[in-house]
Coordinates of C-alpha atoms and ligand atoms in Angstrom, one line a residue:
M28 CA -6.4 53.6 -81.8
M29 CA -7.3 52.7 -78.2
M30 CA -7.4 55.7 -75.9
D31 CA -5.1 55.8 -72.9
L32 CA -6.8 53.7 -70.2
A33 CA -4.6 54.8 -67.3
P34 CA -6.2 57.3 -64.9
P35 CA -4.7 60.8 -65.1
R36 CA -1.1 61.1 -63.9
G37 CA -0.8 60.9 -60.1
T38 CA -4.4 59.6 -59.6
R39 CA -5.7 56.2 -58.7
D40 CA -8.5 53.9 -59.8
F41 CA -10.1 52.0 -57.0
F42 CA -11.0 48.5 -58.2
P43 CA -13.3 46.6 -55.9
E44 CA -10.4 45.0 -54.0
D45 CA -8.8 48.5 -53.6
L46 CA -12.0 50.1 -52.4
R47 CA -12.6 47.3 -49.9
L48 CA -9.2 48.2 -48.3
R49 CA -10.1 51.9 -48.4
H50 CA -13.4 51.3 -46.7
W51 CA -11.7 49.2 -44.1
L52 CA -9.3 52.0 -43.3
F53 CA -12.1 54.7 -43.4
G54 CA -14.2 52.4 -41.2
H55 CA -11.5 52.7 -38.5
F56 CA -11.2 56.5 -39.0
R57 CA -15.0 56.8 -38.7
E58 CA -15.4 54.5 -35.7
V59 CA -12.6 56.1 -33.7
S60 CA -14.1 59.5 -34.5
R61 CA -17.5 58.3 -33.2
L62 CA -15.9 56.8 -30.1
Y63 CA -14.5 60.3 -29.3
G64 CA -17.6 62.2 -30.1
F65 CA -16.6 63.8 -33.3
E66 CA -19.3 64.7 -35.9
E67 CA -18.7 64.2 -39.6
Y68 CA -18.8 67.2 -42.0
D69 CA -17.9 67.8 -45.7
A70 CA -17.1 70.7 -48.0
P71 CA -16.6 71.0 -51.8
V72 CA -13.4 69.6 -53.3
V73 CA -13.2 72.8 -55.4
E74 CA -12.7 76.0 -53.4
S75 CA -11.8 79.5 -54.3
A76 CA -7.9 79.6 -54.7
E77 CA -7.9 82.7 -52.4
L78 CA -8.6 80.3 -49.5
Y79 CA -5.0 79.1 -49.8
T80 CA -3.1 82.3 -50.7
R81 CA -0.7 82.2 -47.7
K82 CA 2.7 83.8 -48.3
A83 CA 5.0 81.8 -45.9
G84 CA 6.5 79.7 -48.7
E85 CA 4.7 76.4 -47.7
E86 CA 5.0 73.5 -50.1
I87 CA 1.2 72.9 -49.9
V88 CA 0.6 76.4 -51.4
Q89 CA 3.4 76.1 -54.0
Q90 CA 1.9 72.9 -55.2
L91 CA -1.7 74.2 -55.4
Y92 CA -3.8 72.5 -58.0
D93 CA -5.4 75.7 -59.3
F94 CA -7.1 76.7 -62.5
R95 CA -9.6 79.2 -64.0
D96 CA -13.1 78.0 -64.7
K97 CA -15.3 79.1 -67.6
G98 CA -16.5 82.1 -65.6
D99 CA -12.8 83.1 -65.1
R100 CA -13.0 82.3 -61.3
H101 CA -9.6 81.4 -59.8
L102 CA -10.3 78.0 -58.2
A103 CA -8.3 75.2 -56.6
L104 CA -8.8 71.6 -55.7
R105 CA -8.4 71.6 -52.0
P106 CA -4.8 70.7 -50.8
E107 CA -6.0 70.3 -47.2
M108 CA -9.3 70.5 -45.3
T109 CA -8.6 73.0 -42.5
P110 CA -9.3 76.2 -44.6
S111 CA -12.7 74.8 -45.7
L112 CA -13.4 74.0 -42.0
A113 CA -12.4 77.5 -40.9
R114 CA -14.7 78.9 -43.7
M115 CA -17.6 76.8 -42.4
V116 CA -17.0 77.8 -38.8
L117 CA -16.9 81.5 -39.7
Q118 CA -20.1 81.1 -41.8
R119 CA -22.0 79.9 -38.8
G120 CA -20.2 82.2 -36.4
K121 CA -21.7 82.8 -33.0
S122 CA -24.6 80.4 -33.6
L123 CA -22.2 77.4 -33.4
P124 CA -22.2 75.7 -30.0
L125 CA -18.6 75.4 -28.7
P126 CA -16.6 73.4 -28.2
L127 CA -17.0 71.8 -31.6
K128 CA -15.5 68.5 -32.5
W129 CA -15.7 67.6 -36.2
F130 CA -14.1 65.1 -38.5
S131 CA -13.9 64.5 -42.2
I132 CA -12.1 62.2 -44.7
P133 CA -11.6 64.5 -47.7
Q134 CA -9.7 63.7 -50.9
C135 CA -7.0 66.4 -51.1
W136 CA -5.0 67.4 -54.2
R137 CA -1.6 68.7 -55.1
Y138 CA 0.1 69.6 -58.4
E139 CA 3.8 69.5 -58.8
R140 CA 5.4 70.9 -61.9
M141 CA 8.4 68.5 -61.5
T142 CA 6.7 65.2 -60.9
R143 CA 8.7 62.1 -60.1
G144 CA 5.8 59.7 -60.4
R145 CA 4.4 61.1 -57.1
R146 CA 0.8 60.9 -56.2
R147 CA -1.4 64.0 -56.8
E148 CA -4.3 63.0 -54.6
H149 CA -4.8 61.4 -51.3
Y150 CA -7.5 61.0 -48.7
Q151 CA -6.8 62.6 -45.3
W152 CA -8.6 61.9 -42.1
N153 CA -9.1 65.3 -40.3
L154 CA -10.0 65.6 -36.7
D155 CA -10.4 69.1 -35.3
V156 CA -11.5 70.8 -32.0
F157 CA -12.6 74.5 -31.9
G158 CA -13.2 76.4 -28.8
V159 CA -10.8 74.7 -26.3
A160 CA -7.7 76.8 -25.4
G161 CA -5.8 74.3 -23.3
P162 CA -3.8 71.1 -24.2
E163 CA -6.9 69.1 -23.1
A164 CA -7.9 69.4 -26.7
E165 CA -4.6 68.1 -28.1
A166 CA -4.6 65.3 -25.5
E167 CA -8.0 64.2 -26.8
L168 CA -6.8 64.2 -30.4
L169 CA -3.8 62.1 -29.5
A170 CA -6.0 59.7 -27.5
A171 CA -8.1 59.2 -30.7
L172 CA -4.9 58.8 -32.7
T173 CA -3.4 56.1 -30.4
T174 CA -6.8 54.4 -30.3
F175 CA -6.7 54.2 -34.1
F176 CA -3.2 52.7 -34.1
T177 CA -4.1 50.2 -31.5
R178 CA -7.1 49.1 -33.5
V179 CA -4.9 48.3 -36.5
D180 CA -2.5 46.4 -34.3
L181 CA 0.2 49.1 -34.1
G182 CA 1.7 49.8 -30.7
P183 CA 4.2 52.2 -29.2
A184 CA 7.0 49.9 -30.2
E185 CA 6.1 50.5 -33.9
V186 CA 4.8 54.1 -33.8
G187 CA 6.1 57.1 -31.9
I188 CA 4.6 60.6 -31.6
K189 CA 7.0 63.5 -31.6
I190 CA 5.7 66.5 -29.7
S191 CA 6.8 70.1 -29.6
N192 CA 5.5 73.6 -29.1
R193 CA 6.1 76.5 -31.6
K194 CA 6.0 78.9 -28.7
I195 CA 9.5 77.8 -27.7
L196 CA 10.9 78.8 -31.1
Q197 CA 8.8 81.9 -31.1
S198 CA 10.1 83.3 -27.9
A199 CA 13.7 82.2 -28.7
L200 CA 13.4 84.3 -32.0
K201 CA 12.8 87.4 -30.0
K202 CA 16.5 87.3 -29.1
L203 CA 17.4 87.6 -32.8
A204 CA 15.0 90.5 -33.2
I205 CA 13.0 88.7 -35.9
P206 CA 9.6 90.4 -36.2
T207 CA 6.6 88.2 -35.2
E208 CA 5.0 88.8 -38.6
R209 CA 7.8 86.6 -40.0
F210 CA 7.4 83.8 -37.6
A211 CA 5.3 81.6 -39.9
E212 CA 7.9 82.0 -42.7
V213 CA 10.7 81.0 -40.2
C214 CA 8.8 77.9 -39.2
V215 CA 8.3 76.8 -42.8
L216 CA 12.0 77.3 -43.4
V217 CA 13.1 75.5 -40.3
D218 CA 10.9 72.6 -41.1
K219 CA 12.9 72.2 -44.4
L220 CA 15.9 71.2 -42.3
E221 CA 14.2 67.8 -42.2
K222 CA 14.6 67.4 -45.9
L223 CA 17.2 69.7 -47.2
P224 CA 20.9 70.0 -46.3
P225 CA 21.6 72.9 -43.8
E226 CA 23.6 74.9 -46.4
A227 CA 20.5 75.0 -48.7
V228 CA 18.3 76.2 -45.8
R229 CA 21.0 78.7 -44.8
A230 CA 21.0 80.1 -48.4
E231 CA 17.2 80.5 -48.3
V232 CA 17.5 82.2 -44.9
Q233 CA 19.8 84.8 -46.5
A234 CA 17.9 85.1 -49.7
I235 CA 14.7 86.2 -47.8
G236 CA 16.7 88.7 -45.7
L237 CA 16.7 86.9 -42.4
D238 CA 19.6 87.0 -39.9
P239 CA 21.9 84.0 -40.8
A240 CA 22.6 83.6 -37.1
L241 CA 19.2 82.0 -37.1
M242 CA 20.7 78.7 -38.2
D243 CA 23.2 78.3 -35.4
F244 CA 20.6 79.5 -32.9
V245 CA 18.1 76.9 -34.1
A246 CA 20.7 74.1 -34.1
E247 CA 21.5 74.9 -30.5
L248 CA 17.8 75.0 -29.5
F249 CA 17.1 71.7 -31.2
S250 CA 20.0 70.0 -29.5
V251 CA 18.1 70.3 -26.2
G252 CA 16.9 66.7 -25.9
E253 CA 14.7 66.8 -22.8
L254 CA 11.8 68.9 -21.7
D255 CA 13.4 69.2 -18.3
A256 CA 16.4 70.8 -19.9
M257 CA 14.2 73.1 -22.0
A258 CA 12.3 74.1 -18.8
G259 CA 15.6 74.8 -17.2
F260 CA 16.4 77.3 -20.0
L261 CA 13.0 78.9 -20.4
G262 CA 11.5 78.4 -17.0
E263 CA 8.5 76.3 -15.9
D264 CA 6.2 79.2 -16.4
H265 CA 7.0 79.6 -20.1
P266 CA 3.7 79.0 -21.9
G267 CA 5.3 76.6 -24.4
V268 CA 6.9 74.6 -21.6
A269 CA 3.8 74.7 -19.3
E270 CA 1.5 73.5 -22.1
L271 CA 3.8 70.6 -22.9
R272 CA 4.0 69.7 -19.2
R273 CA 0.2 69.6 -19.0
L274 CA 0.0 67.6 -22.2
F275 CA 2.4 64.9 -21.0
A276 CA 0.5 64.7 -17.7
L277 CA -2.8 64.3 -19.5
A278 CA -1.1 61.6 -21.7
G279 CA -0.4 59.7 -18.4
D280 CA -4.0 60.0 -17.3
Y281 CA -5.2 58.7 -20.7
G282 CA -2.5 55.9 -20.6
Y283 CA -0.6 56.7 -23.8
A284 CA 2.4 58.5 -22.4
D285 CA 4.8 55.8 -23.7
W286 CA 3.9 56.8 -27.3
L287 CA 5.2 60.3 -26.9
R288 CA 8.6 61.9 -27.1
F289 CA 9.4 65.6 -26.7
D290 CA 11.4 66.7 -29.8
P291 CA 12.2 70.4 -30.0
S292 CA 13.3 70.0 -33.7
L293 CA 9.7 69.3 -34.7
V294 CA 8.0 72.4 -36.2
R295 CA 5.8 71.0 -39.1
G296 CA 5.5 72.7 -42.5
L297 CA 2.1 74.5 -42.2
A298 CA 2.2 78.3 -41.7
Y299 CA -0.8 78.6 -39.4
Y300 CA 0.3 76.5 -36.3
T301 CA 0.7 78.6 -33.2
G302 CA 1.4 76.3 -30.3
I303 CA 1.7 72.5 -29.7
V304 CA 2.6 70.5 -32.8
F305 CA 2.9 66.8 -33.2
E306 CA 3.8 64.1 -35.7
A307 CA 3.4 60.3 -35.6
F308 CA 6.2 58.4 -37.2
D309 CA 7.2 54.8 -38.0
R310 CA 9.9 53.7 -35.5
G311 CA 11.2 51.3 -38.1
A312 CA 14.2 52.0 -40.3
S313 CA 12.3 54.5 -42.4
L314 CA 11.2 57.0 -39.7
R315 CA 8.4 58.1 -42.1
A316 CA 5.9 60.6 -40.9
I317 CA 2.5 59.0 -40.7
C318 CA 0.4 62.0 -39.7
G319 CA 0.7 65.4 -38.1
G320 CA -1.2 68.2 -36.4
G321 CA -1.2 71.0 -34.0
R322 CA -2.8 74.1 -32.6
Y323 CA -3.9 77.0 -34.9
D324 CA -5.4 79.7 -32.7
R325 CA -5.1 82.5 -35.2
L326 CA -6.3 81.1 -38.5
L327 CA -9.8 82.6 -38.4
S328 CA -8.4 86.2 -38.2
T329 CA -6.4 85.6 -41.4
F330 CA -9.9 85.2 -43.1
G331 CA -11.1 88.4 -41.5
G332 CA -13.0 86.7 -38.7
E333 CA -12.7 86.6 -35.0
D334 CA -10.2 84.1 -33.7
L335 CA -11.1 80.9 -31.8
P336 CA -8.7 78.5 -30.2
A337 CA -8.4 75.4 -32.4
C338 CA -6.3 72.4 -33.0
G339 CA -6.5 69.4 -35.4
L340 CA -4.7 66.6 -37.1
G341 CA -4.4 65.3 -40.6
F342 CA -3.8 61.6 -41.4
G343 CA -3.2 60.6 -45.0
D344 CA -4.1 57.2 -46.5
A345 CA -0.8 56.4 -48.2
V346 CA 1.9 56.0 -45.5
I347 CA -0.3 54.0 -43.1
V348 CA -1.2 51.5 -45.8
E349 CA 2.4 51.1 -46.7
L350 CA 3.4 50.6 -43.1
L351 CA 0.6 48.0 -42.5
K352 CA 1.6 46.2 -45.7
D353 CA 5.3 46.1 -44.5
K354 CA 4.2 44.7 -41.2
N355 CA 1.7 42.2 -42.7
L356 CA -1.2 43.9 -40.9
L357 CA -3.5 44.4 -43.8
P358 CA -6.7 42.3 -43.5
A359 CA -7.8 39.8 -46.1
L360 CA -11.1 41.4 -47.2
S361 CA -13.5 39.3 -49.2
G362 CA -16.0 40.5 -51.8
A363 CA -18.1 37.4 -51.0
V364 CA -21.8 37.2 -51.4
D365 CA -24.1 35.1 -49.2
D366 CA -26.1 33.4 -51.8
V367 CA -26.0 32.8 -55.6
V368 CA -29.5 32.0 -56.9
F369 CA -29.8 30.0 -60.1
C370 CA -32.7 28.7 -62.2
F371 CA -32.4 25.7 -64.4
N372 CA -34.6 27.2 -67.2
A373 CA -36.3 30.4 -68.2
S374 CA -39.7 29.3 -66.9
L375 CA -38.2 29.3 -63.4
R376 CA -36.9 32.9 -63.6
A377 CA -40.0 34.4 -62.0
P378 CA -39.7 32.2 -58.8
A379 CA -35.9 32.7 -58.9
I380 CA -36.6 36.5 -58.7
Q381 CA -39.0 35.9 -55.8
I382 CA -36.5 33.8 -53.9
A383 CA -33.7 36.3 -54.4
H384 CA -36.1 39.1 -53.2
H385 CA -37.0 37.0 -50.2
L386 CA -33.4 36.4 -49.2
R387 CA -32.5 40.1 -49.8
Q388 CA -35.4 41.0 -47.4
Q389 CA -33.7 38.9 -44.8
G390 CA -30.6 41.0 -45.3
R391 CA -28.6 38.5 -47.3
S392 CA -26.4 39.6 -50.2
V393 CA -27.7 37.7 -53.2
D394 CA -26.2 37.4 -56.7
L395 CA -29.1 36.3 -58.9
I396 CA -27.8 34.7 -62.1
L397 CA -29.3 36.9 -64.9
E398 CA -28.6 34.8 -68.0
D399 CA -29.6 31.3 -69.1
R400 CA -26.6 29.3 -68.1
K401 CA -25.6 25.7 -67.5
I402 CA -25.5 24.3 -63.9
K403 CA -21.7 23.8 -64.3
W404 CA -21.3 27.5 -64.9
A405 CA -23.4 28.3 -61.8
F406 CA -21.1 26.2 -59.6
K407 CA -18.0 27.9 -61.0
H408 CA -19.6 31.3 -60.6
A409 CA -20.7 30.6 -57.0
D410 CA -17.1 29.5 -56.3
S411 CA -15.6 32.7 -57.8
R412 CA -18.1 34.9 -55.8
Q413 CA -17.0 33.0 -52.7
A414 CA -20.7 32.4 -51.9
S415 CA -21.7 30.5 -48.8
R416 CA -24.7 28.9 -50.6
L417 CA -25.9 28.1 -54.1
V418 CA -29.7 28.1 -54.3
L419 CA -31.0 26.1 -57.2
L420 CA -34.5 26.3 -58.7
A421 CA -35.1 23.0 -60.5
P422 CA -38.4 21.9 -62.1
D423 CA -39.3 18.9 -59.9
E424 CA -38.2 20.5 -56.6
W425 CA -40.0 23.8 -57.3
A426 CA -43.1 21.8 -58.3
A427 CA -42.9 20.5 -54.7
G428 CA -42.4 24.0 -53.3
K429 CA -38.8 23.5 -52.6
V430 CA -35.4 24.8 -53.7
R431 CA -32.1 22.8 -53.6
V432 CA -29.5 24.5 -51.4
K433 CA -25.8 23.6 -51.5
E434 CA -23.5 24.7 -48.8
L435 CA -20.3 25.5 -50.7
K436 CA -18.0 25.0 -47.7
T437 CA -19.1 21.5 -46.8
G438 CA -20.7 20.4 -50.1
A439 CA -23.8 19.4 -48.2
E440 CA -27.1 19.6 -50.2
Q441 CA -30.6 19.7 -49.0
D442 CA -34.1 20.6 -50.3
L443 CA -35.7 23.5 -48.3
S444 CA -39.0 25.3 -48.4
V445 CA -39.0 29.1 -48.8
E446 CA -39.8 29.4 -45.1
Q447 CA -36.8 27.1 -44.2
L448 CA -34.6 29.2 -46.5
Ligands
LIG520 C1 -0.5 65.2 -50.5 C2 -0.7 66.4 -49.8 C3 -1.7 67.2 -50.2 C4 -2.5 66.9 -51.3 C5 -2.2 65.8 -52.0 C6 -1.3 64.9 -51.6 BR1 -1.0 63.3 -52.5 C7 0.6 64.3 -50.1 O1 1.0 64.4 -48.8

């Protein structure tokens, strides 16, 4: 009986053609990060489950891929990178020079009990800034984000960025006498209005003992379409409004204001956001979320440390690839080699190895044919490797210190010395 050859449910194999695409995408993530002065970091994919024990009812925590190891430690495959980053920042503490701008492209995991053929892992580009309290930090994140989109040929006609500020909902909730300790929970619930029918959310509001008037209140707040109108209600000096005003002004200075749209109904589903939140979405029929982020100024104290102002974004590898596929914007990536080196018989293998070595020292990618084969096979092989040249070691030519070189694009052949090669 053949064993099951499929990768575990919800996971992917990356065949060379798949990995070429992944590296192409990560290359853009890395290059944009470099352009904006972010440094790369990494952390273990397995963390203590305790790092994710937040009690606001977030999907990301409900779907934690956790288990006990042989030492009975409760561990989890990371569902997101931010808690690991926070742990690293706290570990270094005061010795870390601020502000800090770091990026990473971690594989993140989730485990759903009911699984409808959904993915259990993805890679997520993370960009974070620690130590900047003002919207200048978010403005820089969004500049990097729009630079990424532009590089893959997506413009503001295809991608929009919704912007809001949780401080608006926060101060509005004071009117309903909802305690601040329950704010994260409320945000997680309100975020579900995006996916669930309002009755389902209303039932949850009641089930956890919150004032059902919250729903009508939120509906009214979310119907305010313009920042001007919101400013009219809350005043220009409301911190939520003032931060958004500053962010939109900065977006104008950077030159990406046309990508942005104030949307008070945006809250995002993560518990720890405290201020500005944003989400990039596909303006096409699907309106899918492509990535999201926001400010999280109070995460460090939830780990027992001293808080630092912080904000970041997370950008998954799945939706963007689908969007680029739909728009025919995926590149044709070749696995081509520069040269295929072939020797006519076993006695020419030693010089063939030398020739391959010589070419590799020049930086060329060389596929040396490792078995005794017929010339016809070598031609076919060079073709299938999309080589630009086939380098042949034949007895008479080699006796004269030459190799025969065939340019595969033109079919042109010539005999060259090693130096000419
Ligand atoms: C997702 C989130 C977190 C972990 C793994 C996955 Br797949 C999908 O958004």
